[in-house]
Amino acid sequence: QVQLVESGGGSVQAGGSLTLSCVPSGPAYETAYMAWFRQAPGKEREGIATLDRAGTGGYADSVKGRFIISRDFAKNTLFLQMNSLKVEDTAMYFCAADQHWWYLGPQYKHWGQGTQVTVSS
């Protein structure tokens, strides 16, 4: 049974920073590949950052240059460092995992419950 638990969300002013964490549990092969998604009210869920097991990352244009995805296997944690936050970054942020790499696509099998990020002007 795979579980993903996100934390680190909160409220921040525009221009500020937050770091999200996601701790997976369950068989390691089921969480070989992980990604961050977000969903703003009234919008579709958007893949924003992903990482394969070699450390190769990919980012959506909307966050490229501002967000950094990383994974600490020793701490069994996926991170999303978010810098230069904008009001439009306000959303529920989810981590996802799978034994296959779906890049930023929605096909990941396992999902967390999400953590809210609110950016105010």
PDB file of N, CA, C and O in Angstrom, residues 1 3 5 7 33 37 50 58-59 68 79 83 91 93 98 113 117 120:
ATOM      1  N   GLN A   1       0.850  -1.186   0.000  1.00  0.00           N
ATOM      2  CA  GLN A   1       0.000   0.000   0.000  1.00  0.00           C
ATOM      3  C   GLN A   1       0.888   1.239   0.000  1.00  0.00           C
ATOM      4  O   GLN A   1       1.670   1.455   0.908  1.00  0.00           O
ATOM      5  N   GLN A   3       1.468   5.201   0.239  1.00  0.00           N
ATOM      6  CA  GLN A   3       0.903   6.448   0.730  1.00  0.00           C
ATOM      7  C   GLN A   3       1.901   7.571   0.485  1.00  0.00           C
ATOM      8  O   GLN A   3       3.106   7.378   0.603  1.00  0.00           O
ATOM      9  N   VAL A   5       2.515  11.592   1.645  1.00  0.00           N
ATOM     10  CA  VAL A   5       2.078  12.616   2.599  1.00  0.00           C
ATOM     11  C   VAL A   5       2.833  13.907   2.336  1.00  0.00           C
ATOM     12  O   VAL A   5       4.058  13.971   2.518  1.00  0.00           O
ATOM     13  N   SER A   7       3.558  18.042   2.949  1.00  0.00           N
ATOM     14  CA  SER A   7       3.549  19.051   4.007  1.00  0.00           C
ATOM     15  C   SER A   7       4.312  20.272   3.514  1.00  0.00           C
ATOM     16  O   SER A   7       4.980  20.215   2.477  1.00  0.00           O
ATOM     17  N   TYR A  33       9.471   6.830  -9.548  1.00  0.00           N
ATOM     18  CA  TYR A  33       9.369   8.124 -10.218  1.00  0.00           C
ATOM     19  C   TYR A  33       8.317   8.972  -9.509  1.00  0.00           C
ATOM     20  O   TYR A  33       7.240   8.498  -9.164  1.00  0.00           O
ATOM     21  N   PHE A  37       2.340  18.167  -8.760  1.00  0.00           N
ATOM     22  CA  PHE A  37       1.243  18.735  -9.534  1.00  0.00           C
ATOM     23  C   PHE A  37       0.585  19.830  -8.692  1.00  0.00           C
ATOM     24  O   PHE A  37       0.776  19.908  -7.487  1.00  0.00           O
ATOM     25  N   THR A  50       9.044  17.229 -12.152  1.00  0.00           N
ATOM     26  CA  THR A  50       9.212  15.798 -12.023  1.00  0.00           C
ATOM     27  C   THR A  50      10.692  15.452 -12.013  1.00  0.00           C
ATOM     28  O   THR A  50      11.540  16.231 -12.435  1.00  0.00           O
ATOM     29  N   GLY A  58      12.341  17.768 -14.842  1.00  0.00           N
ATOM     30  CA  GLY A  58      11.599  18.465 -15.887  1.00  0.00           C
ATOM     31  C   GLY A  58      10.612  19.407 -15.241  1.00  0.00           C
ATOM     32  O   GLY A  58      10.097  19.109 -14.154  1.00  0.00           O
ATOM     33  N   TYR A  59      10.360  20.532 -15.855  1.00  0.00           N
ATOM     34  CA  TYR A  59       9.509  21.566 -15.282  1.00  0.00           C
ATOM     35  C   TYR A  59       8.536  22.110 -16.316  1.00  0.00           C
ATOM     36  O   TYR A  59       8.854  22.198 -17.500  1.00  0.00           O
ATOM     37  N   ILE A  68      12.409  24.339  -7.788  1.00  0.00           N
ATOM     38  CA  ILE A  68      13.426  23.298  -7.891  1.00  0.00           C
ATOM     39  C   ILE A  68      12.914  22.031  -7.218  1.00  0.00           C
ATOM     40  O   ILE A  68      12.537  22.058  -6.043  1.00  0.00           O
ATOM     41  N   PHE A  79      11.182  16.914  -2.409  1.00  0.00           N
ATOM     42  CA  PHE A  79      11.029  18.326  -2.074  1.00  0.00           C
ATOM     43  C   PHE A  79      10.638  19.130  -3.304  1.00  0.00           C
ATOM     44  O   PHE A  79      10.941  18.770  -4.435  1.00  0.00           O
ATOM     45  N   ASN A  83      10.477  29.429  -5.212  1.00  0.00           N
ATOM     46  CA  ASN A  83      11.011  30.768  -5.031  1.00  0.00           C
ATOM     47  C   ASN A  83      10.249  31.765  -5.895  1.00  0.00           C
ATOM     48  O   ASN A  83       9.572  31.386  -6.847  1.00  0.00           O
ATOM     49  N   ALA A  91      -2.620  27.475  -5.193  1.00  0.00           N
ATOM     50  CA  ALA A  91      -3.226  26.208  -5.631  1.00  0.00           C
ATOM     51  C   ALA A  91      -3.055  25.170  -4.530  1.00  0.00           C
ATOM     52  O   ALA A  91      -2.316  25.376  -3.570  1.00  0.00           O
ATOM     53  N   TYR A  93      -1.299  21.751  -3.899  1.00  0.00           N
ATOM     54  CA  TYR A  93      -0.147  21.076  -4.478  1.00  0.00           C
ATOM     55  C   TYR A  93      -0.152  19.607  -4.052  1.00  0.00           C
ATOM     56  O   TYR A  93      -0.331  19.284  -2.873  1.00  0.00           O
ATOM     57  N   ASP A  98       4.859   6.673  -9.156  1.00  0.00           N
ATOM     58  CA  ASP A  98       4.535   5.484  -9.955  1.00  0.00           C
ATOM     59  C   ASP A  98       5.821   4.713 -10.216  1.00  0.00           C
ATOM     60  O   ASP A  98       6.922   5.262 -10.070  1.00  0.00           O
ATOM     61  N   GLN A 113      -2.702  13.668  -0.614  1.00  0.00           N
ATOM     62  CA  GLN A 113      -3.927  14.421  -0.343  1.00  0.00           C
ATOM     63  C   GLN A 113      -3.787  15.898  -0.663  1.00  0.00           C
ATOM     64  O   GLN A 113      -4.795  16.607  -0.784  1.00  0.00           O
ATOM     65  N   VAL A 117      -1.179  26.012  -0.942  1.00  0.00           N
ATOM     66  CA  VAL A 117      -0.264  27.142  -1.011  1.00  0.00           C
ATOM     67  C   VAL A 117      -1.072  28.365  -1.437  1.00  0.00           C
ATOM     68  O   VAL A 117      -1.759  28.327  -2.462  1.00  0.00           O
ATOM     69  N   SER A 120      -0.286  35.825  -1.576  1.00  0.00           N
ATOM     70  CA  SER A 120      -1.026  37.077  -1.573  1.00  0.00           C
ATOM     71  C   SER A 120      -0.155  38.216  -2.106  1.00  0.00           C
ATOM     72  O   SER A 120       1.076  38.175  -2.008  1.00  0.00           O
TER      73      SER A 120
END
